[in-house]
Coordinates of C-alpha atoms (C1' of nucleotides) in Angstrom, one line a residue:
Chain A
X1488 CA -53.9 53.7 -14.2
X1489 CA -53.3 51.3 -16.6
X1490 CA -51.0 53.2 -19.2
X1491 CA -49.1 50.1 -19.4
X1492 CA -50.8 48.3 -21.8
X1493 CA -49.7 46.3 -23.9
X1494 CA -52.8 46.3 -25.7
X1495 CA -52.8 49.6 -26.5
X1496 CA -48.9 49.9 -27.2
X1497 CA -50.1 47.5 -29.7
X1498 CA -52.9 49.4 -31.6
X1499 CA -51.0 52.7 -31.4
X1500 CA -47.9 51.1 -33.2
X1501 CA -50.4 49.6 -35.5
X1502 CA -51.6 53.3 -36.4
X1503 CA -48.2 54.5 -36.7
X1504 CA -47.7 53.9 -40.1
X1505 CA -49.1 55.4 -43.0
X1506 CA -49.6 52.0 -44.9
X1507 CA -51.8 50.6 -42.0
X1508 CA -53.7 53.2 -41.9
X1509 CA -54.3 53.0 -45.6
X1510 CA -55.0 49.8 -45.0
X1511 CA -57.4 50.7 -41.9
X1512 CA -59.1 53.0 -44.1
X1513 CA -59.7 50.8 -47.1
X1514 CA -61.0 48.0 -44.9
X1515 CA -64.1 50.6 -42.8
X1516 CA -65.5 50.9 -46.0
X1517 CA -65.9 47.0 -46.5
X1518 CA -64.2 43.7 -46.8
X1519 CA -61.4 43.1 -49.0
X1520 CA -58.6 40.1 -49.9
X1521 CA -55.4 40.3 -49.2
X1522 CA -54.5 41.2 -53.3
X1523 CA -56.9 43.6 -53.3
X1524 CA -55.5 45.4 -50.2
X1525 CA -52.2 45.0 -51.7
X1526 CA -53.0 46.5 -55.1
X1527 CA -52.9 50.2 -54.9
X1528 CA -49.6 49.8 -52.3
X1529 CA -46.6 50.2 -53.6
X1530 CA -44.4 47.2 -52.1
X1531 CA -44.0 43.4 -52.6
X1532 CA -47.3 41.0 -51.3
X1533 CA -44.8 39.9 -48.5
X1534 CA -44.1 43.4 -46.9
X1535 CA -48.6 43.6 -47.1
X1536 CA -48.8 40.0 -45.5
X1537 CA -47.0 41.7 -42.4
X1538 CA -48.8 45.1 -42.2
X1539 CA -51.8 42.4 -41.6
X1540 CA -50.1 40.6 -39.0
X1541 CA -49.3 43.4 -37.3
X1542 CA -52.8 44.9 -37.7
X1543 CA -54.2 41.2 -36.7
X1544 CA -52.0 40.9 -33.8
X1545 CA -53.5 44.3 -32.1
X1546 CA -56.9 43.0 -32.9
X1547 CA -58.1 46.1 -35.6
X1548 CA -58.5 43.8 -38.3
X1549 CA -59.9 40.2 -38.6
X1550 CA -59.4 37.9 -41.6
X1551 CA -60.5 34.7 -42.5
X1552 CA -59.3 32.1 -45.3
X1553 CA -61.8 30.3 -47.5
X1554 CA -60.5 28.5 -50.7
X1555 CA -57.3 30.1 -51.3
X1556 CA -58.6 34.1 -50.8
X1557 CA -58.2 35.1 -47.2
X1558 CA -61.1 38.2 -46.9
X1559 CA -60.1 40.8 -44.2
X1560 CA -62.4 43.2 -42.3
X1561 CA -61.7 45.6 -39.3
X1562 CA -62.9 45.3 -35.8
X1563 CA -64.0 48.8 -34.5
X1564 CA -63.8 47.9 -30.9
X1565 CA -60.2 47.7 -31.0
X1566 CA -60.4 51.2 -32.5
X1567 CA -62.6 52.5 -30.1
X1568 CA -60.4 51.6 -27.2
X1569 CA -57.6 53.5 -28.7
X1570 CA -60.1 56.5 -29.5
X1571 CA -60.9 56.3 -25.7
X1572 CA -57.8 56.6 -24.4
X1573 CA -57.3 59.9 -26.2
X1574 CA -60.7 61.2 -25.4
X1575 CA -60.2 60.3 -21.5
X1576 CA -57.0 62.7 -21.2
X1577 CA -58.4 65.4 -23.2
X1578 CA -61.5 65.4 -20.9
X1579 CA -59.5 65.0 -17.8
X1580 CA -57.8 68.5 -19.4
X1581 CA -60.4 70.3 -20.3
X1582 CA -62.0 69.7 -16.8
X1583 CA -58.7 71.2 -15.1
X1584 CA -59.1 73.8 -17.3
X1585 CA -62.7 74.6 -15.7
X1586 CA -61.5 74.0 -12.6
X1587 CA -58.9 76.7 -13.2
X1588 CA -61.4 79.4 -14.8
X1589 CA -63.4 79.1 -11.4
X1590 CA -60.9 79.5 -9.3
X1591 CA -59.3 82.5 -11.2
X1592 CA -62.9 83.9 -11.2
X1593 CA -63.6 83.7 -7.6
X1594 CA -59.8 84.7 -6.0
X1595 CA -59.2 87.8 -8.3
X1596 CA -56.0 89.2 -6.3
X1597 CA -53.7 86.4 -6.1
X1598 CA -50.1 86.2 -7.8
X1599 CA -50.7 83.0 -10.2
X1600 CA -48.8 79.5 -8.1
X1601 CA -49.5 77.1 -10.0
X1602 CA -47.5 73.6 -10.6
X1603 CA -49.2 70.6 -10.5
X1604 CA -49.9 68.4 -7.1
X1605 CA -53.9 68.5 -7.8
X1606 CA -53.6 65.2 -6.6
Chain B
X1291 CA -56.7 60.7 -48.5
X1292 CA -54.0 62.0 -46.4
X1293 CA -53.3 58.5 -44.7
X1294 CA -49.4 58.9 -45.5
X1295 CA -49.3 61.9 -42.5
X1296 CA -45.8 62.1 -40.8
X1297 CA -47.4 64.1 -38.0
X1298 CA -50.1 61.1 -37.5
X1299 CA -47.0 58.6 -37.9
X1300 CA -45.3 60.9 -35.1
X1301 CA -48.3 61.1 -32.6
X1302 CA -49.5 57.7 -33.2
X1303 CA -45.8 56.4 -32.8
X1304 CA -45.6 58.6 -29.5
X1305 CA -48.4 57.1 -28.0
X1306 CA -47.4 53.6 -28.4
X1307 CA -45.3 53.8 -25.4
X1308 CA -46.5 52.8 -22.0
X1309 CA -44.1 55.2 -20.9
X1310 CA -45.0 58.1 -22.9
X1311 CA -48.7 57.9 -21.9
X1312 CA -47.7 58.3 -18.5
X1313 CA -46.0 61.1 -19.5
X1314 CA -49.3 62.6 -21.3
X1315 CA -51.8 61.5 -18.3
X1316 CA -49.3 63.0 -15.8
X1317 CA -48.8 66.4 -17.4
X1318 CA -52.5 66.6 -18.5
X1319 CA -53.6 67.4 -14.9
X1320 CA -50.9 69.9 -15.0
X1321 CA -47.9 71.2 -15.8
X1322 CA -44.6 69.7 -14.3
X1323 CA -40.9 69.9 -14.5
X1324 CA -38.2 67.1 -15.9
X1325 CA -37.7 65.6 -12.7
X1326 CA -41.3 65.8 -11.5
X1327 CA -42.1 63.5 -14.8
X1328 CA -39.0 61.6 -14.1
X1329 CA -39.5 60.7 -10.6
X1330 CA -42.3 57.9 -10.5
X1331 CA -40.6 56.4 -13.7
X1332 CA -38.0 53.4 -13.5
X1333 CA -35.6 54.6 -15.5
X1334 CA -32.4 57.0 -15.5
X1335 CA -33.3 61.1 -16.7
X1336 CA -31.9 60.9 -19.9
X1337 CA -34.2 58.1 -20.8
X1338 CA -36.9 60.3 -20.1
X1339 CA -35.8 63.3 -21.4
X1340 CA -35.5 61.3 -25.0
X1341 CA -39.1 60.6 -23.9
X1342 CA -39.6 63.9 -23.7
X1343 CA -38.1 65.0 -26.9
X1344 CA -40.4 61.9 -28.8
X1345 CA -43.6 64.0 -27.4
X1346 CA -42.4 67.6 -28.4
X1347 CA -41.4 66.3 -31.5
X1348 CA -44.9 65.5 -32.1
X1349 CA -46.2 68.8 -30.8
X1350 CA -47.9 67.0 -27.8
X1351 CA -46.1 68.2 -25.5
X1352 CA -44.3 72.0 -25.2
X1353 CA -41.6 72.9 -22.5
X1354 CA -39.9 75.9 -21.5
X1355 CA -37.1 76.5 -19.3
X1356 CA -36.5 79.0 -16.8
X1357 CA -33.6 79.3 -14.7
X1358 CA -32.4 75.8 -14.4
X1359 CA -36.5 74.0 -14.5
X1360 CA -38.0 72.8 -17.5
X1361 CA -41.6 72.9 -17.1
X1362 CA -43.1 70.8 -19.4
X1363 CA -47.1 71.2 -20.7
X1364 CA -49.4 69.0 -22.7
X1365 CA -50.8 70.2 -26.4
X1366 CA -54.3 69.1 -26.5
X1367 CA -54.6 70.0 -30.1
X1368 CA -52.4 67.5 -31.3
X1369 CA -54.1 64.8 -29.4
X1370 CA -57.3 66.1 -30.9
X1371 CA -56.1 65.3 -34.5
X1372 CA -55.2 61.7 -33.5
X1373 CA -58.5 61.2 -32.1
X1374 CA -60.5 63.0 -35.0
X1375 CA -58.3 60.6 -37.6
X1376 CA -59.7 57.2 -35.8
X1377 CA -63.1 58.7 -35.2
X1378 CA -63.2 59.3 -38.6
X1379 CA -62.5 55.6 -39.3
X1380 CA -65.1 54.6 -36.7
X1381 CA -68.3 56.9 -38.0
X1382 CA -67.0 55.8 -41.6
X1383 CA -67.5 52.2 -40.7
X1384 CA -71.1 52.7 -38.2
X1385 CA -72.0 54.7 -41.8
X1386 CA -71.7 52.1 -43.7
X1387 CA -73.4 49.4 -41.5
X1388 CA -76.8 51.5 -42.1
X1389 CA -76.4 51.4 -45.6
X1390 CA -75.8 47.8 -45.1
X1391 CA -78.4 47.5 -43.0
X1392 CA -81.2 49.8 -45.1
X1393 CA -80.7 47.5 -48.0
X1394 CA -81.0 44.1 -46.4
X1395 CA -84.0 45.6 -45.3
X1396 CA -85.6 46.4 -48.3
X1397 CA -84.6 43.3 -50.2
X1398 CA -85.0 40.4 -48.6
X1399 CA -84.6 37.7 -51.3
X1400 CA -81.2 38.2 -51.7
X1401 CA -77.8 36.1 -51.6
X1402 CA -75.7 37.7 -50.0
X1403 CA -72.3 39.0 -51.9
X1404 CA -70.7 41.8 -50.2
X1405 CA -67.4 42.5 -50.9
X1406 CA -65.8 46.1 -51.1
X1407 CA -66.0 48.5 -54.2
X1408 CA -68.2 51.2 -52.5
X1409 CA -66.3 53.3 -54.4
Chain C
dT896 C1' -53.2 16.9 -65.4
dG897 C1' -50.9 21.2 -65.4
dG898 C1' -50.6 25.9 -65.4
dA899 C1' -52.2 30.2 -63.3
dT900 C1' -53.7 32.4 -59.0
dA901 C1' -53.4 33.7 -54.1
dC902 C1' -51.1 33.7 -50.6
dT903 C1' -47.1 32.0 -47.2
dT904 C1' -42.6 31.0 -45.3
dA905 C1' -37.9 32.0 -44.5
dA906 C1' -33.8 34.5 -44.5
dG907 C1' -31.4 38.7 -44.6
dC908 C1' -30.5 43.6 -44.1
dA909 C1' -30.3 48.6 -43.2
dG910 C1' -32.3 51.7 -40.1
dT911 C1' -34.7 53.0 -35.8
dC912 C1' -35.8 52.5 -30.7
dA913 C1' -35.4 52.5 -25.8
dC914 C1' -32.5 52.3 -23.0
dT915 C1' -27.7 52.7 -20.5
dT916 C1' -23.4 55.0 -18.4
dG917 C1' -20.3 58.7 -18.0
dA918 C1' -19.0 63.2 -18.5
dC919 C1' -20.5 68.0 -18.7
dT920 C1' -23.1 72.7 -18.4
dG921 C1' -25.5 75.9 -16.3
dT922 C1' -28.0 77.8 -11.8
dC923 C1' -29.0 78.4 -7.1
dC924 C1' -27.8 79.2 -2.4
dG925 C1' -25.0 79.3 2.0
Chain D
dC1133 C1' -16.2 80.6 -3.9
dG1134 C1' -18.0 75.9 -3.9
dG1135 C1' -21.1 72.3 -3.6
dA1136 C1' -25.7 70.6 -4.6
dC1137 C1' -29.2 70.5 -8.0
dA1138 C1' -31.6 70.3 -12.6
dG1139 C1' -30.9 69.2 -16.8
dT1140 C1' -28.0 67.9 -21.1
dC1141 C1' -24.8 65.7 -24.5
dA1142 C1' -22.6 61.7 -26.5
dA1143 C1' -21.6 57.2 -27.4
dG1144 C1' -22.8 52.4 -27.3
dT1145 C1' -25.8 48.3 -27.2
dG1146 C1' -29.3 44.9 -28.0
dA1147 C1' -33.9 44.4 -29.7
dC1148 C1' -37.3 45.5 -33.0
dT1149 C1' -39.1 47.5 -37.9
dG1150 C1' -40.1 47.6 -42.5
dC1151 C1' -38.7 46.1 -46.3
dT1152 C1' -36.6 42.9 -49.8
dT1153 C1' -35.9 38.4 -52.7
dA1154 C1' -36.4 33.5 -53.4
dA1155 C1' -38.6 29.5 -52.7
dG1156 C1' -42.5 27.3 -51.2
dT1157 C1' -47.8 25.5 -50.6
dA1158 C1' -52.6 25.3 -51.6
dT1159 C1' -56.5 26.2 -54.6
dC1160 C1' -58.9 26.8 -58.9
dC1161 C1' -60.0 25.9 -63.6
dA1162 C1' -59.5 24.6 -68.5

DNA sequence: TGGATACTTAAGCAGTCACTTGACTGTCCG
DNA sequence: CGGACAGTCAAGTGACTGCTTAAGTATCCA
């Protein structure tokens, strides 16, 4: 059960700010420099610089420097990890869930015990 | 473009702890009490319990306390929304990709100059 | 060459985070 | 009653965040 990971520690504190995201956003729908990512943001170039470190750090956004422009994409992998996680525990409780149904369905009279231990 | 979402920041932020996801995987294969949660966890019960409050905060997690338990259940909705924001990245980006790719394919003699404003 | 352009580095600062310990409040049960 | 149990409150601490300003460094272009 690796919920230790640092890797999606990472990503998740990436998402957890509304500029990233912004920035996520602006990058899936192409390519952009670091000025143009900074444009419609309302702090200095510096404070941008490190929302792109961060987001480079985690791995959800590439960039690459040619002349002096350094163009930035995303990497959806990274994305798609995270987007996994969530999806596995939401399966994992919906199937409980079923699980439940069934056995309410079957045992009709029985005072409901539940509490955990499905180990 | 509702990017700037304190209840994403708040989820997102949630998640980005190792511990936290234990928390969520634990209590997504049912509910438990405080010390159930705390008791594979390394650290003292008030540490958890401010775990605790991070996720109902969020409105993944509810609890409710009866005589001196607090039995504490996931809230799959609100992991839904966290998913549904980065799928929404993902399908936006695989979207764009076949546009990409319908075009290369219909003009080959072409340089190629991307670069964003799909405005 | 020399001035814009496009970042980059460094330092500093207020605020938040993830813990800790220690003291306390209720509840259950013998 | 009285002690164990389950949880809670409060204060403190060291590390990390998200920003800032000021001062660089590298291109690019006229």
């Amino acid at each position: 059960m690796p919920n230790h990971s640092e890797s999606l520690d990472r990503v998740f504190q990436a998402l957890a700010d509304g500029t990233r995201r912004d920035i996520v956003a602006r990058l899936v729908r192409g390519p952009a420099s670091v000025s143009q990512l900074a444009q419609p943001l309302d702090m200095s170039l510096p404070a941008v610089m490190q929302h792109l470190q961060v987001l480079e750090a985690c791995g959800l956004v590439r960039s690459e420097k040619v002349g002096r422009v350094r163009t930035c994409r995303i990497e959806p992998q990274v994305l798609r990890t995270a987007e996994e996680w969530i999806a596995r525990q939401r399966t994992s409780w919906e199937q409980r869930l079923d699980r439940l149904d069934d056995l309410l369905a079957q045992q009709p009279p029985e005072q409901s015990s539940e509490q955990g231990s499905t180990s």
